[in-house]
Short mmCIF file of C-alpha atoms in Angstrom, two decimals:
data_model
loop_
_atom_site.label_atom_id
_atom_site.label_comp_id
_atom_site.label_asym_id
_atom_site.label_seq_id
_atom_site.Cartn_x
_atom_site.Cartn_y
_atom_site.Cartn_z
CA ASN M 1 -27.37 96.09 2.96
CA ALA M 2 -31.01 94.98 2.73
CA GLY M 3 -30.48 91.46 4.13
CA VAL M 4 -33.32 89.16 3.05
CA THR M 5 -36.17 90.67 1.04
CA GLN M 6 -39.47 89.06 0.09
CA THR M 7 -42.21 89.99 -2.33
CA PRO M 8 -45.11 90.36 -2.16
CA LYS M 9 -45.88 91.33 1.44
CA PHE M 10 -49.49 90.20 1.21
CA GLN M 11 -51.49 88.20 -1.32
CA VAL M 12 -55.03 86.90 -1.62
CA LEU M 13 -55.63 83.94 -3.93
CA LYS M 14 -58.63 81.89 -4.92
CA THR M 15 -58.46 78.13 -4.63
CA GLY M 16 -56.70 76.70 -7.66
CA GLN M 17 -54.78 79.83 -8.58
CA SER M 18 -51.02 79.79 -8.80
CA MET M 19 -48.42 82.24 -7.61
CA THR M 20 -44.70 82.60 -6.96
CA LEU M 21 -43.19 84.07 -3.83
CA GLN M 22 -39.88 85.78 -4.42
CA CYS M 23 -36.91 85.95 -2.07
CA ALA M 24 -33.50 87.53 -2.44
CA GLN M 25 -30.52 87.94 -0.12
CA ASP M 26 -27.49 90.19 -0.45
CA MET M 27 -25.26 88.58 2.20
CA ASN M 28 -23.55 86.15 -0.20
CA HIS M 29 -24.92 83.16 1.72
CA ASN M 30 -24.85 79.76 0.09
CA SER M 31 -27.90 78.32 1.83
CA MET M 32 -31.48 79.51 1.60
CA TYR M 33 -34.76 78.27 3.09
CA TRP M 34 -38.53 78.57 2.91
CA TYR M 35 -40.65 78.19 6.05
CA ARG M 36 -44.33 78.53 6.78
CA GLN M 37 -45.66 79.81 10.09
CA ASP M 38 -49.03 78.73 11.42
CA PRO M 39 -50.50 79.61 14.82
CA GLY M 40 -49.35 77.28 17.58
CA MET M 41 -47.01 75.35 15.26
CA GLY M 42 -43.92 77.49 15.10
CA LEU M 43 -42.13 77.55 11.76
CA ARG M 44 -41.92 74.49 9.56
CA LEU M 45 -39.42 74.00 6.78
CA ILE M 46 -40.91 73.63 3.30
CA TYR M 47 -37.82 73.46 1.08
CA TYR M 48 -34.21 74.46 1.32
CA SER M 49 -31.24 74.99 -0.94
CA ALA M 50 -27.85 74.14 0.52
CA SER M 51 -26.07 75.82 -2.36
CA GLU M 52 -26.73 77.23 -5.82
CA GLY M 53 -28.03 74.48 -8.07
CA THR M 54 -29.40 72.23 -5.31
CA THR M 55 -32.78 72.03 -3.63
CA ASP M 56 -34.20 69.56 -1.11
CA LYS M 57 -37.50 68.88 0.58
CA GLY M 58 -38.12 69.90 4.14
CA GLU M 59 -40.81 68.84 6.56
CA VAL M 60 -43.89 70.04 4.60
CA PRO M 61 -43.09 70.15 0.84
CA ASN M 62 -46.40 68.92 -0.59
CA GLY M 63 -48.10 71.46 -2.84
CA TYR M 64 -44.97 73.57 -3.34
CA ASN M 65 -42.07 73.82 -5.75
CA VAL M 66 -38.92 75.88 -5.53
CA SER M 67 -36.29 77.31 -7.83
CA ARG M 68 -32.82 78.45 -6.85
CA LEU M 69 -32.45 80.98 -9.64
CA ASN M 70 -28.91 82.02 -8.70
CA LYS M 71 -26.95 82.49 -5.50
CA ARG M 72 -29.07 85.47 -4.45
CA GLU M 73 -32.59 84.33 -5.32
CA PHE M 74 -34.81 81.46 -4.15
CA SER M 75 -38.46 81.37 -5.19
CA LEU M 76 -41.40 79.34 -3.89
CA ARG M 77 -44.26 78.39 -6.21
CA LEU M 78 -47.76 77.28 -5.40
CA GLU M 79 -49.09 75.60 -8.53
CA SER M 80 -52.69 75.19 -7.37
CA ALA M 81 -53.37 77.01 -4.13
CA ALA M 82 -55.53 75.41 -1.44
CA PRO M 83 -57.06 76.97 1.70
CA SER M 84 -54.66 74.83 3.79
CA GLN M 85 -51.83 76.91 2.34
CA THR M 86 -53.11 80.04 4.04
CA SER M 87 -50.12 80.98 6.16
CA VAL M 88 -47.25 83.37 6.63
CA TYR M 89 -44.23 82.41 4.56
CA PHE M 90 -40.69 83.28 5.56
CA CYS M 91 -37.55 83.06 3.52
CA ALA M 92 -34.17 82.81 5.23
CA SER M 93 -30.52 82.50 4.37
CA SER M 94 -27.66 81.27 6.49
CA GLU M 95 -24.01 81.11 7.16
CA PRO M 96 -22.61 77.55 7.04
CA ARG M 97 -22.09 75.39 10.13
CA GLY M 98 -18.76 76.29 11.65
CA LYS M 99 -18.86 79.82 10.24
CA GLY M 100 -21.65 81.40 12.25
CA GLU M 101 -24.72 79.24 11.59
CA THR M 102 -27.11 82.15 12.02
CA GLN M 103 -30.20 82.20 9.83
CA TYR M 104 -31.41 85.60 8.72
CA PHE M 105 -35.10 85.95 8.01
CA GLY M 106 -37.07 88.11 5.64
CA PRO M 107 -40.14 90.09 6.74
CA GLY M 108 -42.58 87.45 5.50
CA THR M 109 -45.40 87.10 2.98
CA ARG M 110 -48.94 86.75 4.30
CA LEU M 111 -50.97 84.52 2.01
CA LEU M 112 -54.72 84.06 2.21
CA VAL M 113 -56.32 81.39 0.03
CA LEU M 114 -60.08 81.63 -0.29
CA ALA Z 1 -35.43 63.30 14.29
CA GLN Z 2 -34.77 66.37 16.32
CA SER Z 3 -37.58 68.14 18.13
CA VAL Z 4 -38.13 71.13 20.37
CA THR Z 5 -40.72 71.64 23.11
CA GLN Z 6 -41.45 75.04 24.57
CA LEU Z 7 -43.34 74.86 27.84
CA GLY Z 8 -46.13 77.41 27.89
CA SER Z 9 -47.57 79.00 24.79
CA HIS Z 10 -48.25 82.19 26.77
CA VAL Z 11 -46.20 83.69 29.59
CA SER Z 12 -47.13 86.88 31.40
CA VAL Z 13 -44.81 88.77 33.77
CA SER Z 14 -44.78 92.18 35.40
CA GLU Z 15 -42.41 94.86 34.25
CA GLY Z 16 -39.17 94.47 36.22
CA ALA Z 17 -39.79 90.81 37.02
CA LEU Z 18 -37.69 87.84 35.95
CA VAL Z 19 -38.43 86.40 32.53
CA LEU Z 20 -38.04 82.62 32.16
CA LEU Z 21 -39.00 80.88 28.92
CA ARG Z 22 -38.48 77.14 28.87
CA CYS Z 23 -37.13 75.05 26.02
CA ASN Z 24 -36.33 71.35 25.89
CA TYR Z 25 -34.94 69.58 22.87
CA SER Z 26 -34.19 66.12 21.60
CA SER Z 27 -31.23 65.46 19.37
CA SER Z 28 -29.12 62.45 18.46
CA VAL Z 29 -26.11 64.63 17.71
CA PRO Z 30 -24.49 67.53 19.58
CA PRO Z 31 -27.04 70.27 19.13
CA TYR Z 32 -26.75 73.78 17.93
CA LEU Z 33 -29.45 75.76 19.76
CA PHE Z 34 -31.02 79.11 19.03
CA TRP Z 35 -33.51 81.56 20.44
CA TYR Z 36 -35.27 83.88 18.02
CA VAL Z 37 -37.67 86.75 18.77
CA GLN Z 38 -40.54 87.89 16.56
CA TYR Z 39 -42.17 91.27 17.00
CA PRO Z 40 -45.66 91.76 15.55
CA ASN Z 41 -45.78 91.62 11.76
CA GLN Z 42 -42.03 91.17 11.46
CA GLY Z 43 -39.60 88.41 10.65
CA LEU Z 44 -37.52 86.53 13.17
CA GLN Z 45 -34.44 88.04 14.76
CA LEU Z 46 -31.68 86.06 16.46
CA LEU Z 47 -31.47 86.63 20.22
CA LEU Z 48 -28.64 84.21 20.98
CA LYS Z 49 -27.19 80.86 20.04
CA TYR Z 50 -25.20 78.00 21.49
CA THR Z 51 -22.83 76.07 19.24
CA THR Z 52 -19.84 74.95 21.26
CA GLY Z 53 -17.84 76.15 24.25
CA ALA Z 54 -19.30 78.08 27.17
CA THR Z 55 -22.72 76.77 28.10
CA LEU Z 56 -24.03 80.13 29.34
CA VAL Z 57 -24.56 82.37 26.35
CA LYS Z 58 -25.50 86.00 26.36
CA GLY Z 59 -27.54 87.65 23.68
CA ILE Z 60 -29.06 90.94 22.75
CA ASN Z 61 -31.37 93.03 24.92
CA GLY Z 62 -30.09 91.51 28.19
CA PHE Z 63 -31.23 87.94 27.49
CA GLU Z 64 -29.17 84.87 28.26
CA ALA Z 65 -29.61 81.11 28.06
CA GLU Z 66 -27.84 78.11 29.52
CA PHE Z 67 -27.28 74.86 27.67
CA LYS Z 68 -27.75 71.93 30.06
CA LYS Z 69 -26.94 68.70 28.30
CA SER Z 70 -28.04 66.47 31.20
CA GLU Z 71 -31.47 68.11 31.19
CA THR Z 72 -31.63 68.59 27.39
CA SER Z 73 -32.68 72.15 28.09
CA PHE Z 74 -31.89 75.63 26.81
CA HIS Z 75 -34.04 77.99 28.88
CA LEU Z 76 -34.08 81.71 28.14
CA THR Z 77 -33.89 84.24 30.97
CA LYS Z 78 -33.78 87.97 31.55
CA PRO Z 79 -33.42 89.38 35.08
CA SER Z 80 -35.76 92.34 34.62
CA ALA Z 81 -38.53 92.50 32.02
CA HIS Z 82 -39.14 95.62 30.00
CA MET Z 83 -42.29 96.55 28.13
CA SER Z 84 -40.35 96.33 24.87
CA ASP Z 85 -39.74 92.60 25.49
CA ALA Z 86 -43.35 91.81 24.60
CA ALA Z 87 -43.07 89.52 21.58
CA GLU Z 88 -43.15 85.88 20.52
CA TYR Z 89 -40.07 83.79 21.24
CA PHE Z 90 -38.99 80.68 19.41
CA CYS Z 91 -36.45 78.08 20.45
CA ALA Z 92 -34.84 76.07 17.65
CA VAL Z 93 -32.34 73.27 17.14
CA SER Z 94 -30.39 72.81 13.95
CA GLU Z 95 -29.95 69.71 11.88
CA GLY Z 96 -27.37 69.26 9.22
CA TRP Z 97 -23.65 69.36 8.83
CA GLY Z 98 -21.57 71.59 6.68
CA GLY Z 99 -23.86 73.45 4.30
CA ALA Z 100 -27.52 73.88 5.06
CA GLN Z 101 -28.61 74.53 8.62
CA LYS Z 102 -32.14 73.19 8.81
CA LEU Z 103 -33.85 74.58 11.86
CA VAL Z 104 -36.49 72.70 13.83
CA PHE Z 105 -38.59 75.18 15.82
CA GLY Z 106 -40.65 74.93 18.94
CA GLN Z 107 -44.23 76.13 18.80
CA GLY Z 108 -43.36 79.51 20.27
CA THR Z 109 -44.07 81.34 23.52
CA ARG Z 110 -45.88 84.66 23.51
CA LEU Z 111 -44.51 86.92 26.22
CA THR Z 112 -46.76 89.61 27.68
CA ILE Z 113 -45.40 92.30 30.01
CA ASN Z 114 -47.80 93.83 32.51
CA PRO Z 115 -47.14 97.43 33.62
#
């Protein structure tokens, strides 16, 4: 049982380049999330998917797109990377409210945009 | 909108001393509250959570927290700090009903343990 996995672990991009961050979970959770972590700001929600086939914006969605490929996989795409998107990105999945509520996090992707 | 404030971005205690990390929240609905721990270069791991019922909740590694509605607080404590407790700690409140559990995080508190 791997839990939540993310690829890549680390990436360096030049301004304007695009990339996709991959996330997969094997816990059969309906809901999945993408957060970014910046020093002194905690984690902020970028996008989430309450269930397969749905996605919604979080607190900081500008500059990102997501795809819920199937129940297991939820990807985050940066179409034109900017230095302000330098951050650590975490994917998570969760049990529904009333059935545990716990969010399980992946190990993170460190992204540096030059 | 819900929000979380963690008092003190850095807390330093001696090994064996009491650990107290403070968290206050604002919420217009009954909150679900969480404490997560992050070790260097790792993801977040759940320490404990409050949903309903008993207001004193116990978590892993000897940590506990008490939900105080009148004070809108959910402070994290551990009676005796261990060197392995050095990490960053995040308090969070959840929004949403039913499906997605959107978490709103505090800014984090870095805990240092002095030998």
